[in-house]
PDB file of C-alpha atoms in Angstrom:
ATOM      1  CA  MET A 139     100.354  92.679  88.978  1.00 66.00           C
ATOM      2  CA  ALA A 140      99.326  92.169  93.082  1.00 84.00           C
ATOM      3  CA  SER A 141     101.841  93.908  95.528  1.00 92.00           C
ATOM      4  CA  SER A 142     103.710  91.949  98.030  1.00 94.00           C
ATOM      5  CA  GLN A 143     103.405  91.689 101.486  1.00 94.00           C
ATOM      6  CA  GLU A 144     107.040  93.036 102.104  1.00 96.00           C
ATOM      7  CA  PHE A 145     105.830  96.934 100.111  1.00 96.00           C
ATOM      8  CA  ALA A 146     102.938  96.537 102.944  1.00 96.00           C
ATOM      9  CA  GLU A 147     105.221  95.852 105.780  1.00 97.00           C
ATOM     10  CA  TYR A 148     107.864  98.940 104.413  1.00 97.00           C
ATOM     11  CA  VAL A 149     104.855 101.465 104.132  1.00 97.00           C
ATOM     12  CA  CYS A 150     103.117 100.908 107.527  1.00 97.00           C
ATOM     13  CA  ASP A 151     107.126 100.812 109.037  1.00 97.00           C
ATOM     14  CA  GLN A 152     107.171 104.127 107.441  1.00 98.00           C
ATOM     15  CA  LEU A 153     103.728 105.614 108.371  1.00 98.00           C
ATOM     16  CA  ALA A 154     104.638 104.524 112.245  1.00 97.00           C
ATOM     17  CA  GLU A 155     104.398 107.756 113.443  1.00 97.00           C
ATOM     18  CA  ALA A 156     101.082 108.761 112.859  1.00 97.00           C
ATOM     19  CA  GLY A 157      99.881 106.369 115.228  1.00 95.00           C
ATOM     20  CA  PHE A 158      98.417 102.665 114.600  1.00 96.00           C
ATOM     21  CA  ILE A 159      99.025 101.653 110.698  1.00 97.00           C
ATOM     22  CA  HIS A 160      97.964  98.367 109.824  1.00 96.00           C
ATOM     23  CA  VAL A 161      96.897  96.331 106.477  1.00 97.00           C
ATOM     24  CA  ARG A 162      93.945  94.579 104.943  1.00 96.00           C
ATOM     25  CA  LYS A 163      93.905  92.385 101.807  1.00 94.00           C
ATOM     26  CA  MET A 164      91.880  93.230  99.229  1.00 88.00           C
ATOM     27  CA  PHE A 165      91.732  91.189  96.157  1.00 80.00           C
ATOM     28  CA  GLY A 166      95.478  91.390  96.067  1.00 80.00           C
ATOM     29  CA  GLU A 167      96.007  94.586  97.160  1.00 93.00           C
ATOM     30  CA  TYR A 168      96.226  96.449 100.337  1.00 97.00           C
ATOM     31  CA  GLY A 169      93.614  99.077 102.241  1.00 96.00           C
ATOM     32  CA  VAL A 170      95.220 101.578 104.470  1.00 97.00           C
ATOM     33  CA  TYR A 171      94.460 102.780 107.590  1.00 96.00           C
ATOM     34  CA  CYS A 172      95.325 104.885 110.743  1.00 96.00           C
ATOM     35  CA  GLU A 173      93.056 104.570 114.034  1.00 93.00           C
ATOM     36  CA  GLY A 174      90.865 102.539 111.931  1.00 92.00           C
ATOM     37  CA  LYS A 175      90.172 104.952 109.201  1.00 95.00           C
ATOM     38  CA  TYR A 176      90.675 103.675 105.699  1.00 95.00           C
ATOM     39  CA  PHE A 177      92.992 106.109 104.007  1.00 97.00           C
ATOM     40  CA  GLY A 178      94.984 104.674 101.168  1.00 97.00           C
ATOM     41  CA  LEU A 179      95.894 102.037  99.185  1.00 96.00           C
ATOM     42  CA  ILE A 180      98.830 100.331  98.339  1.00 97.00           C
ATOM     43  CA  CYS A 181      98.535  98.886  94.316  1.00 95.00           C
ATOM     44  CA  ASP A 182     100.564  96.817  91.748  1.00 94.00           C
ATOM     45  CA  ASN A 183     103.546  97.503  94.889  1.00 96.00           C
ATOM     46  CA  ARG A 184     102.465 102.001  94.969  1.00 96.00           C
ATOM     47  CA  PHE A 185     101.429 103.884  98.059  1.00 97.00           C
ATOM     48  CA  LEU A 186      98.051 105.897  96.774  1.00 97.00           C
ATOM     49  CA  VAL A 187      96.484 108.367  99.936  1.00 97.00           C
ATOM     50  CA  LYS A 188      93.302 109.908  99.558  1.00 97.00           C
ATOM     51  CA  ILE A 189      93.064 113.357  98.195  1.00 97.00           C
ATOM     52  CA  THR A 190      91.951 115.703 100.818  1.00 96.00           C
ATOM     53  CA  GLU A 191      91.853 119.701 101.352  1.00 96.00           C
ATOM     54  CA  GLY A 192      94.941 119.101 104.068  1.00 96.00           C
ATOM     55  CA  GLY A 193      96.808 116.923 101.233  1.00 96.00           C
ATOM     56  CA  GLU A 194      96.750 119.223  99.450  1.00 96.00           C
ATOM     57  CA  LYS A 195      98.082 122.075 101.244  1.00 96.00           C
ATOM     58  CA  LEU A 196     100.917 119.973 102.156  1.00 96.00           C
ATOM     59  CA  MET A 197     101.921 118.631  98.504  1.00 95.00           C
ATOM     60  CA  PRO A 198     100.856 121.607  96.115  1.00 93.00           C
ATOM     61  CA  GLY A 199     101.348 119.683  92.583  1.00 91.00           C
ATOM     62  CA  CYS A 200     101.800 116.200  93.515  1.00 94.00           C
ATOM     63  CA  PRO A 201     101.313 113.442  91.416  1.00 96.00           C
ATOM     64  CA  ARG A 202      98.156 111.376  91.394  1.00 96.00           C
ATOM     65  CA  GLY A 203      97.672 108.488  90.019  1.00 94.00           C
ATOM     66  CA  LEU A 204      94.750 105.405  89.258  1.00 92.00           C
ATOM     67  CA  PRO A 205      94.774 102.368  92.326  1.00 88.00           C
ATOM     68  CA  TYR A 206      92.698 100.373  89.731  1.00 84.00           C
ATOM     69  CA  GLU A 207      90.710 100.645  86.895  1.00 86.00           C
ATOM     70  CA  GLY A 208      87.251 103.262  87.890  1.00 87.00           C
ATOM     71  CA  ALA A 209      88.952 103.715  90.457  1.00 88.00           C
ATOM     72  CA  LYS A 210      89.049 107.654  92.168  1.00 93.00           C
ATOM     73  CA  GLU A 211      91.947 109.667  91.493  1.00 96.00           C
ATOM     74  CA  ALA A 212      94.513 109.661  94.559  1.00 96.00           C
ATOM     75  CA  PHE A 213      97.730 110.825  95.030  1.00 97.00           C
ATOM     76  CA  LEU A 214     100.265 108.635  94.122  1.00 97.00           C
ATOM     77  CA  ILE A 215     103.337 109.366  97.260  1.00 97.00           C
ATOM     78  CA  GLU A 216     106.537 108.226  95.505  1.00 95.00           C
ATOM     79  CA  ASP A 217     108.890 109.148  98.665  1.00 95.00           C
ATOM     80  CA  LEU A 218     108.585 106.790 101.598  1.00 97.00           C
ATOM     81  CA  GLU A 219     111.836 108.238 103.319  1.00 97.00           C
ATOM     82  CA  ASP A 220     110.717 110.993 104.669  1.00 96.00           C
ATOM     83  CA  ARG A 221     108.924 109.797 108.518  1.00 97.00           C
ATOM     84  CA  LYS A 222     108.409 112.981 109.915  1.00 97.00           C
ATOM     85  CA  PHE A 223     106.296 114.197 106.621  1.00 97.00           C
ATOM     86  CA  LEU A 224     104.901 110.832 106.077  1.00 97.00           C
ATOM     87  CA  ALA A 225     103.395 111.259 109.327  1.00 97.00           C
ATOM     88  CA  GLU A 226     102.011 114.489 108.675  1.00 97.00           C
ATOM     89  CA  LEU A 227     100.230 113.844 105.506  1.00 97.00           C
ATOM     90  CA  VAL A 228      98.265 110.488 107.173  1.00 98.00           C
ATOM     91  CA  ARG A 229      97.047 113.194 110.840  1.00 97.00           C
ATOM     92  CA  ALA A 230      95.905 115.720 108.158  1.00 97.00           C
ATOM     93  CA  THR A 231      94.608 113.618 105.738  1.00 97.00           C
ATOM     94  CA  CYS A 232      92.726 111.032 108.126  1.00 97.00           C
ATOM     95  CA  ALA A 233      92.036 114.691 109.958  1.00 96.00           C
ATOM     96  CA  GLU A 234      89.670 115.205 107.087  1.00 96.00           C
ATOM     97  CA  LEU A 235      87.496 111.674 106.551  1.00 94.00           C
ATOM     98  CA  PRO A 236      84.292 110.522 108.493  1.00 89.00           C
ATOM     99  CA  ALA A 237      85.124 107.687 111.276  1.00 84.00           C
ATOM    100  CA  PRO A 238      84.382 104.435 110.353  1.00 80.00           C
ATOM    101  CA  LYS A 239      81.067 102.988 110.842  1.00 80.00           C
ATOM    102  CA  PRO A 240      80.140 100.695 113.357  1.00 80.00           C
ATOM    103  CA  LYS A 241      80.178  97.062 112.544  1.00 78.00           C
ATOM    104  CA  LYS A 242      76.734  95.731 112.801  1.00 79.00           C
ATOM    105  CA  LYS A 243      76.047  92.585 114.703  1.00 77.00           C
ATOM    106  CA  LYS A 244      75.071  90.028 112.858  1.00 76.00           C
ATOM    107  CA  ALA A 245      71.377  88.320 113.233  1.00 72.00           C
ATOM    108  CA  ARG A 246      71.108  85.550 114.985  1.00 71.00           C
ATOM    109  CA  SER A 247      69.518  82.342 113.147  1.00 62.00           C
TER     110      SER A 247
END
């Protein structure tokens, strides 16, 4: 089941305190980005965040899930109401992730 655009917009609104949040549609689902860093997924109207040490410290024992078969396990964020906590989680997660790679320019033919 593909995620709804309405759910993706809701997640973005809830995460807004973390910085510039946007999503990119991928195969009927959404990749979630903060300030250009890919840190989470929206799959089947579920919000999942990459597992990091900082996230583990904030949410010990947080439920985990697979966004899709064959994917890496991620934190399954079931409570989307606490905006301040979500912003803290996103900032802690993104602090441990590498900066996005610069896009390669297309070769002219």
